[in-house]
CSV table of C-alpha atoms in Angstrom, one decimal:
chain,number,residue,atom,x,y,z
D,1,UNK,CA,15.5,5.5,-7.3
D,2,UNK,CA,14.6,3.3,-4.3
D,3,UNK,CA,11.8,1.9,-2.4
D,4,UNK,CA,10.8,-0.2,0.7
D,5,UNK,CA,9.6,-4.1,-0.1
D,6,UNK,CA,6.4,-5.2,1.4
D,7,UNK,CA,6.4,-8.5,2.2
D,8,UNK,CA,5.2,-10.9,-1.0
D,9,UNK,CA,1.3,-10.6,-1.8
D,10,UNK,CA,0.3,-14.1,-0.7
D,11,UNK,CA,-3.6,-13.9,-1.2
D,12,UNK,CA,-4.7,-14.3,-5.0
D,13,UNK,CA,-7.5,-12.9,-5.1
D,14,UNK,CA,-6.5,-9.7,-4.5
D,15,UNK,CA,-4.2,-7.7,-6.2
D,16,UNK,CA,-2.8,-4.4,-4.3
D,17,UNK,CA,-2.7,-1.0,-6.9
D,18,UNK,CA,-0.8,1.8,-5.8
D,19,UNK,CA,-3.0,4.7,-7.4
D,20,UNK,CA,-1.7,8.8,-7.9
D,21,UNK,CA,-3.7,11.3,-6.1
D,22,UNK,CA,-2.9,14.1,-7.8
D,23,UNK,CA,-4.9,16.4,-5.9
D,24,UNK,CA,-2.7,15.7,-2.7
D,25,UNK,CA,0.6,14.5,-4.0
D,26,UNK,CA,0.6,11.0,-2.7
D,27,UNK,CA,0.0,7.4,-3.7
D,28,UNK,CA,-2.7,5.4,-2.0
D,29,UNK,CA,-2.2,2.0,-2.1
D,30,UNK,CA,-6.1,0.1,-2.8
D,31,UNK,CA,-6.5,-4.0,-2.5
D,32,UNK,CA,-8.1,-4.9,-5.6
D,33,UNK,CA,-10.6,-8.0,-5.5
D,34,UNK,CA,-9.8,-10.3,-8.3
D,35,UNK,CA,-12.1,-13.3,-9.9
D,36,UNK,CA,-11.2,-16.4,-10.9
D,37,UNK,CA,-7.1,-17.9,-10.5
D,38,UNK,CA,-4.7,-15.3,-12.8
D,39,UNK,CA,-1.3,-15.8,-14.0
D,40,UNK,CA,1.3,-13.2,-12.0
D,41,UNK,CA,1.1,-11.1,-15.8
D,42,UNK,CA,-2.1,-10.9,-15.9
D,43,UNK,CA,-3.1,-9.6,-12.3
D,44,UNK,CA,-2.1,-6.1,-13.0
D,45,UNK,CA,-4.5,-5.9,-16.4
D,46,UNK,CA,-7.1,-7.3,-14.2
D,47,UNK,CA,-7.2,-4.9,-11.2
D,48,UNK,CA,-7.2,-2.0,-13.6
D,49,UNK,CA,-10.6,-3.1,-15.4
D,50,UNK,CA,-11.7,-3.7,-11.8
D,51,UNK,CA,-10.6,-0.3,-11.3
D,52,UNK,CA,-12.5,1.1,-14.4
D,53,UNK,CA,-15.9,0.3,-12.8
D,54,UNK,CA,-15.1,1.5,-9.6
D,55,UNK,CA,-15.6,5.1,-8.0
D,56,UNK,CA,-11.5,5.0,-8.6
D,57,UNK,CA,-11.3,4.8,-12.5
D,58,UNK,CA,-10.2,8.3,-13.0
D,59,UNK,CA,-7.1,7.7,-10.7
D,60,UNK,CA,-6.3,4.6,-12.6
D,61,UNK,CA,-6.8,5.9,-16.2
D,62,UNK,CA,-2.8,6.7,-15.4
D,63,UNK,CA,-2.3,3.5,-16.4
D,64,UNK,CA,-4.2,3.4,-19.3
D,65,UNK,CA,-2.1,0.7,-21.6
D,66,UNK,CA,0.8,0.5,-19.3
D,67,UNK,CA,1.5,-3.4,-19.0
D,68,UNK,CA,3.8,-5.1,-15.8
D,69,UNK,CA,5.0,-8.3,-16.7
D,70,UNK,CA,7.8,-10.7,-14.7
D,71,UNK,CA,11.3,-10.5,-16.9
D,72,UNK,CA,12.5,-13.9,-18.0
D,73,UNK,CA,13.9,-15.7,-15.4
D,74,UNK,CA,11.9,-14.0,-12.7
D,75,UNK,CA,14.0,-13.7,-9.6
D,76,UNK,CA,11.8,-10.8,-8.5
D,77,UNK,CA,12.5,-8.5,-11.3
D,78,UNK,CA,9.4,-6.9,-13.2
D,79,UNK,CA,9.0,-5.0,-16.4
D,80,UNK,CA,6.8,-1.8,-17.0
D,81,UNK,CA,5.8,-1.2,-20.8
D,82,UNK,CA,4.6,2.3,-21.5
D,83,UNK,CA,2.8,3.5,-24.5
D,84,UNK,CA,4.9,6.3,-26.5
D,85,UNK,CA,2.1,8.4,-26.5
D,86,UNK,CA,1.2,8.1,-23.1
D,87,UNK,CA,-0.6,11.1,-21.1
D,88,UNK,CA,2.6,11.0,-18.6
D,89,UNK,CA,4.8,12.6,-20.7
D,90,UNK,CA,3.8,15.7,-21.3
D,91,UNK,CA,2.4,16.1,-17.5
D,92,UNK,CA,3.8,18.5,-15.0
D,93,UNK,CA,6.4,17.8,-12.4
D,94,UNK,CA,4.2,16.0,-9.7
D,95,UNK,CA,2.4,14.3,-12.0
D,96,UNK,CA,5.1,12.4,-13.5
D,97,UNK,CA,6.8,11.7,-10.1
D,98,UNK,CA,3.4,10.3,-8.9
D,99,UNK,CA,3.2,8.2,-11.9
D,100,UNK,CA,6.6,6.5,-11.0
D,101,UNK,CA,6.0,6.2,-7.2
D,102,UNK,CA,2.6,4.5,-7.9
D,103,UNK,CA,4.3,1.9,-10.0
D,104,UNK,CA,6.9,2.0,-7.4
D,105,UNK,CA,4.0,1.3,-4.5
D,106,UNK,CA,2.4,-1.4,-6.4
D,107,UNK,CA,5.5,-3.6,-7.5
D,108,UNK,CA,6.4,-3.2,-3.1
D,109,UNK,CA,3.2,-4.4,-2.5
D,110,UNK,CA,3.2,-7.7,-4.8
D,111,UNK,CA,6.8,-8.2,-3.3
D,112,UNK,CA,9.0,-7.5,-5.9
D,113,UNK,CA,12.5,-6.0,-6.0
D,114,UNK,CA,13.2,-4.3,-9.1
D,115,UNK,CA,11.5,-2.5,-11.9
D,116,UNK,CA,12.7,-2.0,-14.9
D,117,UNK,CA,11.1,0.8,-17.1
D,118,UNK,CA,10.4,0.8,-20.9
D,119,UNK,CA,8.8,2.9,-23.4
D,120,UNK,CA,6.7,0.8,-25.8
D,121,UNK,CA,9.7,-1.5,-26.0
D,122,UNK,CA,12.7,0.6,-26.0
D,123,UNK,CA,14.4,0.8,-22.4
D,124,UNK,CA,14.0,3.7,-20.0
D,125,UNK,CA,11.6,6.5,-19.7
D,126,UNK,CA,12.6,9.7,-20.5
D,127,UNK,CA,10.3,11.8,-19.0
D,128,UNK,CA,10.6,15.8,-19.4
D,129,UNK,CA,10.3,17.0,-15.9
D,130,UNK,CA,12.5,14.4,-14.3
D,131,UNK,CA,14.8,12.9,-16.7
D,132,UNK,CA,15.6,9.5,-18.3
D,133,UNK,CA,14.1,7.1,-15.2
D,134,UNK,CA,15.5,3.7,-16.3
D,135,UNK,CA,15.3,1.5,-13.5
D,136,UNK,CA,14.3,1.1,-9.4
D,137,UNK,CA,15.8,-1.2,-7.0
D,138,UNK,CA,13.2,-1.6,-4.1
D,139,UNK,CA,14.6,-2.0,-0.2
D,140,UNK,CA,13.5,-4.2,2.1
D,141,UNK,CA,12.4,-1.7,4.7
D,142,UNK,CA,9.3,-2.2,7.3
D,143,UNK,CA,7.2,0.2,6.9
D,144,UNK,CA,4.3,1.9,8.8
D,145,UNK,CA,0.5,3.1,8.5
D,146,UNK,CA,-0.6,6.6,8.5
D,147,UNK,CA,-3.7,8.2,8.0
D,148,UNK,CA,-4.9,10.6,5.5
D,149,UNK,CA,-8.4,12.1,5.5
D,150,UNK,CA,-8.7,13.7,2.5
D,151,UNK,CA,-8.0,11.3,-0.4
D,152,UNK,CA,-10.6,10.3,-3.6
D,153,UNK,CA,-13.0,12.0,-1.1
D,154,UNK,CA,-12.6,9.8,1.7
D,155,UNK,CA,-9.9,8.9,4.6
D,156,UNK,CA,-7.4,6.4,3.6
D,157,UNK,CA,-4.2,4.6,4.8
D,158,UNK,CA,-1.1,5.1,3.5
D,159,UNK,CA,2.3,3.7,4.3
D,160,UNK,CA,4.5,6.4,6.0
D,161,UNK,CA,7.7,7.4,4.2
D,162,UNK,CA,9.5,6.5,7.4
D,163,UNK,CA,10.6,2.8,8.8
D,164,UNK,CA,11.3,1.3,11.9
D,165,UNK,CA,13.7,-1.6,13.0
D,166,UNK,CA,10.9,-3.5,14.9
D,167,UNK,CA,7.6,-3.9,14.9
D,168,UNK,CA,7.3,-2.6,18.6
D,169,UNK,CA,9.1,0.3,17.7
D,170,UNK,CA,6.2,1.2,15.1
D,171,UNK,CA,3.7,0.8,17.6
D,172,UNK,CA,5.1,3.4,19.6
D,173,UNK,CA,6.1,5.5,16.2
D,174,UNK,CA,2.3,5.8,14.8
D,175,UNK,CA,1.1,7.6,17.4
D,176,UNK,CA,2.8,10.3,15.7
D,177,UNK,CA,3.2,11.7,12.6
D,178,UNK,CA,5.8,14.3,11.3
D,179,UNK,CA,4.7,14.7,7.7
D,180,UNK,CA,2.7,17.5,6.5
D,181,UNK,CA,-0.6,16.2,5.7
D,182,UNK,CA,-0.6,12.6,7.7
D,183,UNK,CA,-2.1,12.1,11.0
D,184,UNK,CA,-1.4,9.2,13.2
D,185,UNK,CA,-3.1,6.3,12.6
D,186,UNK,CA,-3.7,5.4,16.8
D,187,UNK,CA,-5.8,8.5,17.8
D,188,UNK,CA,-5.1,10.3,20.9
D,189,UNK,CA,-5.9,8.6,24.4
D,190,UNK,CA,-4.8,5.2,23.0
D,191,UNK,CA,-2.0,3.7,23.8
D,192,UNK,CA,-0.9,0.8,21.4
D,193,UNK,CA,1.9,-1.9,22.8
D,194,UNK,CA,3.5,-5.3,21.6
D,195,UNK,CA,2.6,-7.9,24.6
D,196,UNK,CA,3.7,-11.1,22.8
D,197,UNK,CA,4.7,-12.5,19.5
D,198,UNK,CA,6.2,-15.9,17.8
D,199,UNK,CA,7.3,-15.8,14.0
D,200,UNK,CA,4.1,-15.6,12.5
D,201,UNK,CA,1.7,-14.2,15.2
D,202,UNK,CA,1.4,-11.2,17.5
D,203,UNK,CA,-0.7,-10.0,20.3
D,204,UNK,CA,-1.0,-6.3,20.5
D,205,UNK,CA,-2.6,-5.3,23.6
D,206,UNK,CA,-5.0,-1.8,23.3
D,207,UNK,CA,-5.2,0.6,26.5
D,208,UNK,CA,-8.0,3.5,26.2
D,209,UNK,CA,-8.1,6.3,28.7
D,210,UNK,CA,-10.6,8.1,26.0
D,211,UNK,CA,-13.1,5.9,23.6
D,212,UNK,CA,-12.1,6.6,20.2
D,213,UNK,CA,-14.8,7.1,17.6
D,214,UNK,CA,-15.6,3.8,16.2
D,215,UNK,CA,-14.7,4.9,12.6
D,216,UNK,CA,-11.3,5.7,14.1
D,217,UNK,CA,-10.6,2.3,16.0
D,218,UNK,CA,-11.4,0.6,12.8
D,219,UNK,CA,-8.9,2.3,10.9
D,220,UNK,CA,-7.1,1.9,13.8
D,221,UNK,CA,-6.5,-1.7,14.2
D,222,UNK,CA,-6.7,-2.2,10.3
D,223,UNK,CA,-3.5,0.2,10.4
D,224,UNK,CA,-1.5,-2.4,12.8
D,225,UNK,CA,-2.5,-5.2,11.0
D,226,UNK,CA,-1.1,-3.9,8.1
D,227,UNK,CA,1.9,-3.0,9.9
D,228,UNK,CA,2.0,-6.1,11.5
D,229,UNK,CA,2.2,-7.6,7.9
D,230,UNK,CA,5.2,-5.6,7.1
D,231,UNK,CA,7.2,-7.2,9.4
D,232,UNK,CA,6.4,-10.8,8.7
D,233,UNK,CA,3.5,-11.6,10.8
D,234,UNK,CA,0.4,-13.7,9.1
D,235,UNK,CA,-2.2,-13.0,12.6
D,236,UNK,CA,-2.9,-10.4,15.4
D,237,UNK,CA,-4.8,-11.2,18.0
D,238,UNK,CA,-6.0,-7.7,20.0
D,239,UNK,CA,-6.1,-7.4,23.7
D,240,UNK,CA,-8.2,-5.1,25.3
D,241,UNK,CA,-9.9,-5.0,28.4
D,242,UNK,CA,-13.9,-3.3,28.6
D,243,UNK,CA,-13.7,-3.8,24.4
D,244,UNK,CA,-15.3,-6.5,22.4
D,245,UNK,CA,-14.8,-5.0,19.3
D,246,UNK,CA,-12.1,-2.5,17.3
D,247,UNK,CA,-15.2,-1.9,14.4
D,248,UNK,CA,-15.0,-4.9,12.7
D,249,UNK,CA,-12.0,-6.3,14.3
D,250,UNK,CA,-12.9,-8.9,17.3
D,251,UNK,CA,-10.9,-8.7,20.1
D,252,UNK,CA,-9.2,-11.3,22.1
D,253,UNK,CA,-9.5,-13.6,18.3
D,254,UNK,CA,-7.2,-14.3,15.9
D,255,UNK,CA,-6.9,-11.8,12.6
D,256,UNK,CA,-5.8,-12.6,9.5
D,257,UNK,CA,-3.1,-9.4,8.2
D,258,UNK,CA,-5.6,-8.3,5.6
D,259,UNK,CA,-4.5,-9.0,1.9
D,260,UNK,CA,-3.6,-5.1,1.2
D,261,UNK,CA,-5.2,-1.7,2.6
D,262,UNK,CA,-8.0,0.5,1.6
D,263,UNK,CA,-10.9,-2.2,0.7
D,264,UNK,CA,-13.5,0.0,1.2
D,265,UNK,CA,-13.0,2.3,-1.4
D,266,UNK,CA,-14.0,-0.4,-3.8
D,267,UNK,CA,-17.2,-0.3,-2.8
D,268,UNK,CA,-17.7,3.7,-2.0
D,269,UNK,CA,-19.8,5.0,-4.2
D,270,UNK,CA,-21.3,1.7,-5.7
């Protein structure tokens, strides 16, 4: 099994959890605020009681006594502990495969390149529907951020299974999407273009010949900032002639690449 590294979560306070939505087969990554300064081991166990008082705690009951913890040594390799009895293995088919991906998702997003998988203590899962599942080695692959309205109720972003070689490239890639159930992050009559860049900052310049809801340039520009992210860069700036504003987002200022995607659905529902 394989899957595409996101660059190392540098921000503390927040720890990214890849969660299962089993109602639409896909995993939705969610920053996680965290309180106070946490050993790497203990971040996980922290985002899910975070999680367990959110509007999110059924989709993170998955994890219910699962435990991720560095392997001695480090050198970017992690290990999962899951309880014998856990629900996961006696669940269907796309349950189970959701249950790996989301660990999968959330080792990517914290930067790590392997997982290794372990029931209770004894190595590998064997899980009924899709075999003995052992270990992942996760790529270093830049990916991209696609929209999906109908997740936990609400519209999310989620990375898109594809990649691209530069971070241009995915500009002009998410104006499209060719998997079933995704739509485009950059909504029609916006065209979305790299105009400069140095290792750690980009400026993305934004041409509208419709006005997008405001809803949708927010999720918008939060989508290439997170892209952005993929490929290395710590700021955006947005250029944008008639616009002050992409929702939150100033134009024409310097953004920090958020932490990880999704923060709003911590606080749906509250």
């Amino acid at each position: 099994m394989a899957a595409d590294a996101a660059p190392a979560q540098e921000d503390a306070g927040v720890m990214v959890v890849g969660l299962p939505d089993a109602a639409n087969g896909r995993v939705v990554p969610v920053a996680v605020p965290l309180s106070g300064r946490l050993a790497p081991e203990e971040r996980f166990t922290a985002a899910l009681r975070v999680l367990g008082r959110s509007p999110l705690r059924a989709a993170s009951a998955w994890f219910d006594g699962v435990v991720i913890q560095p392997a001695a040594g480090g050198k970017g390799e992690w290990m999962v502990h899951v309880p014998a009895q856990h629900r996961v293995f006696s669940a269907r088919r796309k349950e189970q495969k959701l249950f790996v991906d989301a660990l999968v998702e959330t080792a990517r997003q914290m930067g790590e390149r392997r997982l290794r998988f372990f029931t209770g203590e004894k190595e590998g899962l064997e899980l009924p529907a899709l075999g003995m599942v052992k270990a992942t080695k996760i790529k270093e692959r830049q990916r991209m951020y696609d929209k999906n309205s109908a997740s936990f109720g609400y519209t999310v972003l989620v990375p898109a299974p594809g990649s691209a070689r530069t971070f241009s490239k995915a500009l002009k890639q998410m104006k499209t999407s060719t998997i079933r159930g995704l739509e485009p992050a950059i909504p029609p009559g916006v065209n979305v273009e790299l105009a400069d860049m140095d290792a750690r900052h980009a400026t993305v310049r934004i041409q509208l010949t419709a006005q997008p809801h405001e809803e949708d340039a927010a999720r918008m520009a939060e989508a290439v900032l997170l892209t952005a992210k993929e490929f290395g860069f710590r700021e955006v700036t947005f250029a944008a002639d008639g616009l002050s504003n992409l929702g939150p987002y100033l134009v024409g200022m310097r953004i920090r690449v958020p932490a990880g995607p999704n923060t709003l659905l911590m606080a749906a529902g509250w």
